[in-house]
Amino acid sequence: MTTTPGLRAGADSADSADADSIGVDSAHADSIGTESIGTDGIGTDGIGADRPGTDRTGAALDGLRSGTLGWIGRHLDHFDPFAPGGFGGGRGGGPGDAHRPAKAGLELALLTHCWTRLDAGDDPRRIEATARVRAVWRHPGFPRLLTAEPRGATQYRLACAALAPTGTDDAPFRSELARLGAADLAPAGRSPYQRLELRYYADKAGVAHSIESYRELADRNVLVTLPATAAARGRRREGTAQRPDEPPVTVPEAYALTHSAFYLSDFARTGPELPDGAVAGAAALADRLLDHCVRHDWWDLAAELLMTRVCLGLDPTGTPEGAAAVDCLARAQGPDGSIPGRSAATRASTADPAAEYFAKAYHTTLVTALMTLLMPGTGRTQ
């Protein structure tokens, strides 16, 4: 089980997202760790410490971007499940483990998809990463990985089609879309968040569905509803015995919040079109969570929350919490450019075998790289 810093499981949550993905799969929320890390992972430089200035934050972002993109470029073979030493999951026995080789490839595809939209120039790092994604998508064995775990097969098929690089129109994965039936694409039995995720990838894949409009989905989304829910929980806890430093939301809710911002804004390409006043409430909750992430060295969620602020149309480092989160990620970054795990409590060791280190480090490293690319005015070609 993955240890998750300080957040609660929240079995009553209807909206969930996978903590091991950047918005490519919500099918395995039950695999999210629910243990508390206590104080072992608490950083020494939290929100209350000296806050980084603009110049320091900009330098930190530059280092994060160049380091993470460099590490990814040097480990493209590990993202390719068909290359020698390709990612086979690194762990087994848990829900969704059969999907892990496909998930690494899908996350790399999401990075290159967004990167190409932001900068379609001749950056050799982007070109090489895109070429690797294209090779994986053309491999005849890739559809088998997409459907290895039935609960996530629909979402993986759609994401694969949606994120396919140019030049893969006739790839083997295309036949998988024909296997989707009306029930696979219907809203019945899905939470508002899950319907949003389904619609996002179905639309990008060009697949017809019966999900309601984005405007309706936004009105019901956790970005709109969760701030009030978190405040009500806080009021109920007042005067009662509770765990110290208890955060305002559950693990699935935290990731549903970030992923919803990604989908409603198409990863910062458009405005999220939330109801009046909702952006302020969502941003305030994101800052509360950033505070928690910095004090507990929870790097994965910190990077996603910084992206959330970008997707909400806000300056991600315009608050002390945002600037401190960038500094937190910079402290976590290793000399090789990687972020060595989801949190200090689950970090990889440089003594780990290469495959095990990759399995622990690749997701947060890639999330951080994408965050730096989405940051406005950070020199994406560096």
Tab-separated table of C-alpha atoms in Angstrom:
chain	number	residue	atom	x	y	z
A	1	MET	CA	0.000	0.000	0.000
A	2	THR	CA	1.229	3.480	-0.805
A	3	THR	CA	1.562	5.728	2.192
A	4	THR	CA	-0.256	9.002	1.711
A	5	PRO	CA	0.786	11.964	3.849
A	6	GLY	CA	-1.899	12.923	6.292
A	7	LEU	CA	-5.048	12.473	4.207
A	8	ARG	CA	-7.999	10.262	5.059
A	9	ALA	CA	-9.541	7.519	2.946
A	10	GLY	CA	-13.093	8.850	2.835
A	11	ALA	CA	-15.111	5.843	1.757
A	12	ASP	CA	-18.177	8.032	1.396
A	13	SER	CA	-16.682	10.061	-1.405
A	14	ALA	CA	-18.535	9.683	-4.697
A	15	ASP	CA	-15.915	11.483	-6.762
A	16	SER	CA	-12.542	9.818	-7.051
A	17	ALA	CA	-9.376	9.937	-9.085
A	18	ASP	CA	-6.299	7.765	-9.254
A	19	ALA	CA	-3.399	9.206	-7.306
A	20	ASP	CA	-0.941	7.431	-9.597
A	21	SER	CA	-2.064	9.143	-12.786
A	22	ILE	CA	-2.351	12.650	-14.180
A	23	GLY	CA	-5.901	12.313	-15.275
A	24	VAL	CA	-5.881	9.198	-17.429
A	25	ASP	CA	-7.778	6.803	-15.177
A	26	SER	CA	-10.271	7.015	-12.323
A	27	ALA	CA	-11.032	3.316	-12.157
A	28	HIS	CA	-8.692	2.391	-9.313
A	29	ALA	CA	-9.328	4.867	-6.526
A	30	ASP	CA	-9.438	1.955	-4.103
A	31	SER	CA	-5.715	1.459	-4.628
A	32	ILE	CA	-4.901	4.865	-3.139
A	33	GLY	CA	-3.012	4.633	0.116
A	34	THR	CA	-4.736	5.835	3.263
A	35	GLU	CA	-2.066	5.664	5.947
A	36	SER	CA	-0.859	8.739	7.806
A	37	ILE	CA	2.825	9.598	7.870
A	38	GLY	CA	2.683	11.444	11.176
A	39	THR	CA	5.670	13.789	11.416
A	40	ASP	CA	8.317	11.674	9.706
A	41	GLY	CA	7.780	13.305	6.331
A	42	ILE	CA	7.227	16.859	7.511
A	43	GLY	CA	9.590	19.248	5.791
A	44	THR	CA	11.832	21.655	7.642
A	45	ASP	CA	10.869	24.614	5.481
A	46	GLY	CA	7.069	24.927	5.540
A	47	ILE	CA	4.753	27.829	4.889
A	48	GLY	CA	5.778	29.538	8.098
A	49	ALA	CA	9.448	29.644	7.075
A	50	ASP	CA	11.098	32.331	4.972
A	51	ARG	CA	9.160	32.452	1.728
A	52	PRO	CA	10.999	32.334	-1.584
A	53	GLY	CA	11.028	35.559	-3.555
A	54	THR	CA	10.163	35.936	-7.223
A	55	ASP	CA	13.754	35.501	-8.447
A	56	ARG	CA	14.308	32.447	-6.264
A	57	THR	CA	11.020	30.896	-7.395
A	58	GLY	CA	11.850	31.499	-11.051
A	59	ALA	CA	15.267	29.898	-10.634
A	60	ALA	CA	13.676	26.945	-8.854
A	61	LEU	CA	11.193	26.468	-11.706
A	62	ASP	CA	13.999	26.608	-14.275
A	63	GLY	CA	15.903	23.926	-12.404
A	64	LEU	CA	12.832	21.758	-12.003
A	65	ARG	CA	11.974	22.015	-15.683
A	66	SER	CA	15.412	21.305	-17.102
A	67	GLY	CA	16.108	18.545	-14.580
A	68	THR	CA	12.838	16.651	-14.887
A	69	LEU	CA	12.699	16.858	-18.681
A	70	GLY	CA	16.315	15.729	-18.853
A	71	TRP	CA	15.640	12.736	-16.593
A	72	ILE	CA	12.597	11.726	-18.638
A	73	GLY	CA	14.599	11.967	-21.850
A	74	ARG	CA	17.305	9.705	-20.446
A	75	HIS	CA	14.730	7.106	-19.350
A	76	LEU	CA	12.451	6.827	-22.375
A	77	ASP	CA	13.234	3.111	-22.623
A	78	HIS	CA	11.670	2.623	-19.198
A	79	PHE	CA	8.398	4.232	-20.355
A	80	ASP	CA	8.277	1.759	-23.266
A	81	PRO	CA	6.866	-1.605	-22.089
A	82	PHE	CA	8.289	-3.280	-25.213
A	83	ALA	CA	11.858	-2.041	-24.864
A	84	PRO	CA	14.531	-4.001	-22.973
A	85	GLY	CA	14.162	-2.900	-19.377
A	86	GLY	CA	10.764	-1.360	-20.091
A	87	PHE	CA	8.406	-0.647	-17.230
A	88	GLY	CA	6.624	-3.747	-16.005
A	89	GLY	CA	5.036	-2.116	-12.991
A	90	GLY	CA	7.680	-2.541	-10.334
A	91	ARG	CA	5.146	-3.940	-7.855
A	92	GLY	CA	2.319	-6.396	-7.987
A	93	GLY	CA	-0.757	-7.725	-6.332
A	94	GLY	CA	-2.690	-4.477	-5.954
A	95	PRO	CA	-5.738	-3.235	-7.858
A	96	GLY	CA	-4.777	-1.872	-11.239
A	97	ASP	CA	-1.273	-3.362	-11.331
A	98	ALA	CA	-2.006	-5.002	-14.681
A	99	HIS	CA	-2.445	-1.512	-16.137
A	100	ARG	CA	0.821	-0.047	-14.899
A	101	PRO	CA	2.889	-0.605	-18.085
A	102	ALA	CA	0.166	1.109	-20.148
A	103	LYS	CA	-0.204	3.875	-17.575
A	104	ALA	CA	3.444	4.918	-17.841
A	105	GLY	CA	3.095	5.175	-21.613
A	106	LEU	CA	-0.169	7.118	-21.356
A	107	GLU	CA	1.344	9.615	-18.952
A	108	LEU	CA	4.291	10.161	-21.278
A	109	ALA	CA	1.786	10.673	-24.105
A	110	LEU	CA	-0.082	13.277	-22.049
A	111	LEU	CA	3.168	15.144	-21.422
A	112	THR	CA	4.096	15.190	-25.116
A	113	HIS	CA	0.519	16.085	-26.124
A	114	CYS	CA	0.498	19.184	-23.913
A	115	TRP	CA	4.112	20.021	-24.696
A	116	THR	CA	3.432	20.000	-28.446
A	117	ARG	CA	0.488	22.369	-28.024
A	118	LEU	CA	2.625	24.748	-25.977
A	119	ASP	CA	5.756	24.591	-28.094
A	120	ALA	CA	5.644	22.855	-31.468
A	121	GLY	CA	9.194	23.900	-32.277
A	122	ASP	CA	12.234	21.707	-32.752
A	123	ASP	CA	13.073	20.959	-29.121
A	124	PRO	CA	14.926	17.639	-29.445
A	125	ARG	CA	13.656	16.451	-26.068
A	126	ARG	CA	10.025	16.774	-27.148
A	127	ILE	CA	10.695	15.269	-30.568
A	128	GLU	CA	12.445	12.240	-29.093
A	129	ALA	CA	9.760	11.669	-26.458
A	130	THR	CA	6.984	11.962	-29.064
A	131	ALA	CA	8.761	9.488	-31.327
A	132	ARG	CA	8.893	7.011	-28.458
A	133	VAL	CA	5.162	7.410	-27.787
A	134	ARG	CA	4.427	6.894	-31.480
A	135	ALA	CA	6.459	3.668	-31.500
A	136	VAL	CA	4.584	2.323	-28.473
A	137	TRP	CA	1.203	3.240	-29.990
A	138	ARG	CA	2.084	1.385	-33.203
A	139	HIS	CA	3.164	-1.776	-31.389
A	140	PRO	CA	0.669	-4.605	-31.923
A	141	GLY	CA	0.911	-5.605	-28.269
A	142	PHE	CA	-0.208	-2.267	-26.861
A	143	PRO	CA	-3.991	-2.901	-27.063
A	144	ARG	CA	-3.542	-5.930	-24.829
A	145	LEU	CA	-2.004	-3.702	-22.131
A	146	LEU	CA	-4.871	-1.212	-22.403
A	147	THR	CA	-7.428	-3.883	-21.599
A	148	ALA	CA	-5.398	-5.908	-19.090
A	149	GLU	CA	-7.664	-4.826	-16.222
A	150	PRO	CA	-11.332	-4.654	-17.289
A	151	ARG	CA	-12.446	-1.914	-14.898
A	152	GLY	CA	-10.224	0.648	-16.569
A	153	ALA	CA	-10.366	-0.622	-20.142
A	154	THR	CA	-12.841	1.984	-21.410
A	155	GLN	CA	-10.888	4.915	-20.051
A	156	TYR	CA	-7.572	3.540	-21.280
A	157	ARG	CA	-8.897	2.935	-24.790
A	158	LEU	CA	-10.260	6.479	-24.968
A	159	ALA	CA	-7.124	8.079	-23.537
A	160	CYS	CA	-4.941	6.129	-25.945
A	161	ALA	CA	-6.930	7.403	-28.934
A	162	ALA	CA	-7.147	10.929	-27.553
A	163	LEU	CA	-3.406	11.258	-26.921
A	164	ALA	CA	-2.121	9.514	-30.051
A	165	PRO	CA	0.625	11.536	-31.751
A	166	THR	CA	0.261	12.417	-35.409
A	167	GLY	CA	1.230	9.568	-37.680
A	168	THR	CA	-0.510	6.837	-35.666
A	169	ASP	CA	-3.975	6.913	-37.296
A	170	ASP	CA	-3.683	3.335	-38.539
A	171	ALA	CA	-2.125	1.967	-35.385
A	172	PRO	CA	-3.465	-1.251	-33.812
A	173	PHE	CA	-5.092	0.584	-30.894
A	174	ARG	CA	-7.699	2.135	-33.216
A	175	SER	CA	-9.587	-1.140	-33.461
A	176	GLU	CA	-10.117	-1.029	-29.700
A	177	LEU	CA	-12.482	1.928	-30.019
A	178	ALA	CA	-14.887	-0.194	-32.039
A	179	ARG	CA	-15.259	-2.472	-29.012
A	180	LEU	CA	-16.855	0.278	-26.927
A	181	GLY	CA	-20.627	-0.053	-26.606
A	182	ALA	CA	-23.316	2.393	-25.533
A	183	ALA	CA	-23.086	1.251	-21.900
A	184	ASP	CA	-19.367	2.014	-21.837
A	185	LEU	CA	-20.082	5.627	-22.773
A	186	ALA	CA	-23.247	6.271	-20.751
A	187	PRO	CA	-23.509	8.419	-17.604
A	188	ALA	CA	-25.397	5.799	-15.576
A	189	GLY	CA	-23.546	4.689	-12.452
A	190	ARG	CA	-20.834	7.349	-12.719
A	191	SER	CA	-20.223	10.262	-10.399
A	192	PRO	CA	-20.059	13.809	-11.810
A	193	TYR	CA	-16.251	13.639	-11.742
A	194	GLN	CA	-16.167	10.303	-13.546
A	195	ARG	CA	-18.581	11.608	-16.183
A	196	LEU	CA	-16.333	14.607	-16.717
A	197	GLU	CA	-13.295	12.397	-17.216
A	198	LEU	CA	-15.190	10.130	-19.607
A	199	ARG	CA	-16.469	13.061	-21.661
A	200	TYR	CA	-13.045	14.721	-21.819
A	201	TYR	CA	-11.279	11.748	-23.352
A	202	ALA	CA	-14.230	10.647	-25.487
A	203	ASP	CA	-14.417	14.116	-27.037
A	204	LYS	CA	-10.687	14.206	-27.712
A	205	ALA	CA	-10.888	10.711	-29.224
A	206	GLY	CA	-13.834	11.705	-31.440
A	207	VAL	CA	-16.160	9.114	-29.912
A	208	ALA	CA	-19.911	9.769	-29.526
A	209	HIS	CA	-21.362	9.541	-26.008
A	210	SER	CA	-24.381	10.551	-23.950
A	211	ILE	CA	-22.671	12.568	-21.177
A	212	GLU	CA	-24.164	15.959	-20.305
A	213	SER	CA	-22.548	19.253	-21.340
A	214	TYR	CA	-19.394	20.660	-19.767
A	215	ARG	CA	-21.425	23.525	-18.322
A	216	GLU	CA	-23.698	21.078	-16.487
A	217	LEU	CA	-20.731	19.005	-15.381
A	218	ALA	CA	-18.977	22.109	-14.073
A	219	ASP	CA	-21.981	23.097	-11.965
A	220	ARG	CA	-21.892	19.695	-10.196
A	221	ASN	CA	-18.122	19.364	-10.025
A	222	VAL	CA	-16.007	19.107	-6.890
A	223	LEU	CA	-14.333	22.404	-7.784
A	224	VAL	CA	-17.718	23.965	-7.017
A	225	THR	CA	-19.046	21.688	-4.268
A	226	LEU	CA	-15.964	20.580	-2.325
A	227	PRO	CA	-14.954	23.913	-0.707
A	228	ALA	CA	-18.315	24.148	1.082
A	229	THR	CA	-18.175	20.459	2.003
A	230	ALA	CA	-14.684	20.892	3.487
A	231	ALA	CA	-15.800	23.955	5.451
A	232	ALA	CA	-18.808	22.079	6.858
A	233	ARG	CA	-16.579	19.210	7.967
A	234	GLY	CA	-14.313	21.678	9.695
A	235	ARG	CA	-17.216	23.144	11.618
A	236	ARG	CA	-18.391	19.678	12.697
A	237	ARG	CA	-14.893	18.845	13.953
A	238	GLU	CA	-14.602	21.980	16.054
A	239	GLY	CA	-14.459	21.094	19.727
A	240	THR	CA	-14.053	17.382	19.040
A	241	ALA	CA	-11.006	15.162	19.421
A	242	GLN	CA	-9.313	14.876	16.070
A	243	ARG	CA	-5.973	13.955	14.607
A	244	PRO	CA	-3.495	16.869	14.699
A	245	ASP	CA	-3.150	18.752	11.429
A	246	GLU	CA	-6.108	16.959	9.875
A	247	PRO	CA	-6.493	18.088	6.234
A	248	PRO	CA	-9.792	19.339	4.835
A	249	VAL	CA	-10.467	16.602	2.261
A	250	THR	CA	-9.943	12.918	1.526
A	251	VAL	CA	-7.383	11.462	-0.858
A	252	PRO	CA	-9.858	10.772	-3.701
A	253	GLU	CA	-11.360	14.229	-3.290
A	254	ALA	CA	-7.949	15.916	-3.466
A	255	TYR	CA	-7.124	14.235	-6.766
A	256	ALA	CA	-10.628	14.737	-8.148
A	257	LEU	CA	-10.156	18.444	-7.447
A	258	THR	CA	-6.903	18.649	-9.417
A	259	HIS	CA	-7.993	16.419	-12.297
A	260	SER	CA	-11.264	18.304	-12.661
A	261	ALA	CA	-9.340	21.527	-13.172
A	262	PHE	CA	-7.243	19.780	-15.828
A	263	TYR	CA	-10.269	18.508	-17.751
A	264	LEU	CA	-12.486	21.596	-17.512
A	265	SER	CA	-9.634	23.797	-18.795
A	266	ASP	CA	-8.133	21.232	-21.202
A	267	PHE	CA	-4.891	21.498	-19.236
A	268	ALA	CA	-4.920	25.310	-19.094
A	269	ARG	CA	-5.829	25.746	-22.754
A	270	THR	CA	-9.195	27.387	-21.961
A	271	GLY	CA	-10.979	28.809	-18.939
A	272	PRO	CA	-12.763	26.254	-16.724
A	273	GLU	CA	-16.065	28.199	-16.982
A	274	LEU	CA	-17.076	27.629	-13.373
A	275	PRO	CA	-20.097	29.386	-11.847
A	276	ASP	CA	-19.572	32.853	-10.383
A	277	GLY	CA	-17.466	32.779	-7.242
A	278	ALA	CA	-16.376	29.158	-7.636
A	279	VAL	CA	-12.818	29.924	-8.742
A	280	ALA	CA	-12.093	31.792	-5.516
A	281	GLY	CA	-13.418	28.935	-3.398
A	282	ALA	CA	-11.482	26.287	-5.329
A	283	ALA	CA	-8.289	28.350	-5.201
A	284	ALA	CA	-8.592	28.851	-1.439
A	285	LEU	CA	-8.999	25.106	-0.918
A	286	ALA	CA	-6.043	24.421	-3.223
A	287	ASP	CA	-3.906	26.759	-1.124
A	288	ARG	CA	-4.939	24.978	2.087
A	289	LEU	CA	-3.882	21.704	0.514
A	290	LEU	CA	-0.620	23.210	-0.759
A	291	ASP	CA	0.156	24.295	2.778
A	292	HIS	CA	-0.422	20.725	3.951
A	293	CYS	CA	1.675	19.272	1.100
A	294	VAL	CA	4.647	21.522	1.848
A	295	ARG	CA	4.629	20.743	5.554
A	296	HIS	CA	4.409	17.012	4.823
A	297	ASP	CA	6.664	16.917	1.743
A	298	TRP	CA	3.910	15.499	-0.431
A	299	TRP	CA	5.442	16.288	-3.812
A	300	ASP	CA	3.026	14.654	-6.243
A	301	LEU	CA	-0.072	16.473	-5.029
A	302	ALA	CA	1.866	19.732	-4.627
A	303	ALA	CA	2.761	19.698	-8.327
A	304	GLU	CA	-0.821	18.885	-9.306
A	305	LEU	CA	-2.188	21.686	-7.121
A	306	LEU	CA	0.202	24.178	-8.721
A	307	MET	CA	-1.149	23.049	-12.090
A	308	THR	CA	-4.662	23.459	-10.713
A	309	ARG	CA	-4.006	27.120	-10.020
A	310	VAL	CA	-2.753	27.561	-13.589
A	311	CYS	CA	-5.875	25.829	-14.928
A	312	LEU	CA	-8.060	28.141	-12.826
A	313	GLY	CA	-6.424	31.095	-14.569
A	314	LEU	CA	-4.426	32.180	-11.517
A	315	ASP	CA	-0.759	32.874	-10.876
A	316	PRO	CA	0.425	29.565	-9.387
A	317	THR	CA	3.177	31.243	-7.356
A	318	GLY	CA	1.169	34.337	-6.490
A	319	THR	CA	0.470	33.116	-2.962
A	320	PRO	CA	2.929	32.144	-0.212
A	321	GLU	CA	1.604	28.572	-0.448
A	322	GLY	CA	2.326	28.341	-4.163
A	323	ALA	CA	5.818	29.790	-3.899
A	324	ALA	CA	6.620	27.485	-0.987
A	325	ALA	CA	5.395	24.487	-2.993
A	326	VAL	CA	7.827	25.265	-5.807
A	327	ASP	CA	10.621	25.527	-3.249
A	328	CYS	CA	9.519	22.225	-1.704
A	329	LEU	CA	9.743	20.455	-5.059
A	330	ALA	CA	13.138	22.009	-5.753
A	331	ARG	CA	14.456	20.683	-2.427
A	332	ALA	CA	13.126	17.229	-3.283
A	333	GLN	CA	14.754	17.102	-6.711
A	334	GLY	CA	17.754	14.804	-6.925
A	335	PRO	CA	21.055	15.544	-8.685
A	336	ASP	CA	19.841	13.463	-11.635
A	337	GLY	CA	16.805	15.721	-12.086
A	338	SER	CA	14.175	13.295	-10.793
A	339	ILE	CA	11.659	13.752	-7.998
A	340	PRO	CA	12.259	10.478	-6.148
A	341	GLY	CA	8.682	9.546	-5.240
A	342	ARG	CA	5.215	10.798	-4.397
A	343	SER	CA	6.331	11.959	-0.954
A	344	ALA	CA	9.220	11.930	1.466
A	345	ALA	CA	7.594	8.944	3.149
A	346	THR	CA	7.627	6.871	-0.048
A	347	ARG	CA	10.760	8.194	-1.722
A	348	ALA	CA	13.040	5.900	-3.668
A	349	SER	CA	16.631	5.350	-2.665
A	350	THR	CA	19.562	5.765	-5.014
A	351	ALA	CA	20.528	2.275	-3.874
A	352	ASP	CA	17.325	0.823	-5.367
A	353	PRO	CA	17.592	-1.188	-8.591
A	354	ALA	CA	16.984	0.988	-11.653
A	355	ALA	CA	13.562	-0.492	-12.394
A	356	GLU	CA	12.385	0.000	-8.815
A	357	TYR	CA	13.650	3.573	-8.710
A	358	PHE	CA	11.850	4.338	-11.968
A	359	ALA	CA	8.612	2.819	-10.691
A	360	LYS	CA	8.674	5.103	-7.654
A	361	ALA	CA	9.995	8.247	-9.315
A	362	TYR	CA	8.591	8.486	-12.823
A	363	HIS	CA	5.080	9.690	-12.010
A	364	THR	CA	5.988	12.635	-9.781
A	365	THR	CA	8.907	13.568	-12.027
A	366	LEU	CA	6.571	13.668	-15.019
A	367	VAL	CA	3.868	15.586	-13.101
A	368	THR	CA	6.462	18.168	-12.096
A	369	ALA	CA	7.764	18.459	-15.648
A	370	LEU	CA	4.240	19.067	-16.949
A	371	MET	CA	3.622	21.631	-14.212
A	372	THR	CA	6.691	23.622	-15.266
A	373	LEU	CA	5.643	23.527	-18.920
A	374	LEU	CA	2.186	24.870	-18.067
A	375	MET	CA	3.614	27.693	-15.974
A	376	PRO	CA	3.224	30.984	-17.869
A	377	GLY	CA	6.425	32.776	-18.776
A	378	THR	CA	8.889	30.165	-17.560
A	379	GLY	CA	10.959	29.746	-20.728
A	380	ARG	CA	9.678	26.401	-21.961
A	381	THR	CA	12.515	25.928	-24.448
A	382	GLN	CA	15.211	25.873	-21.773
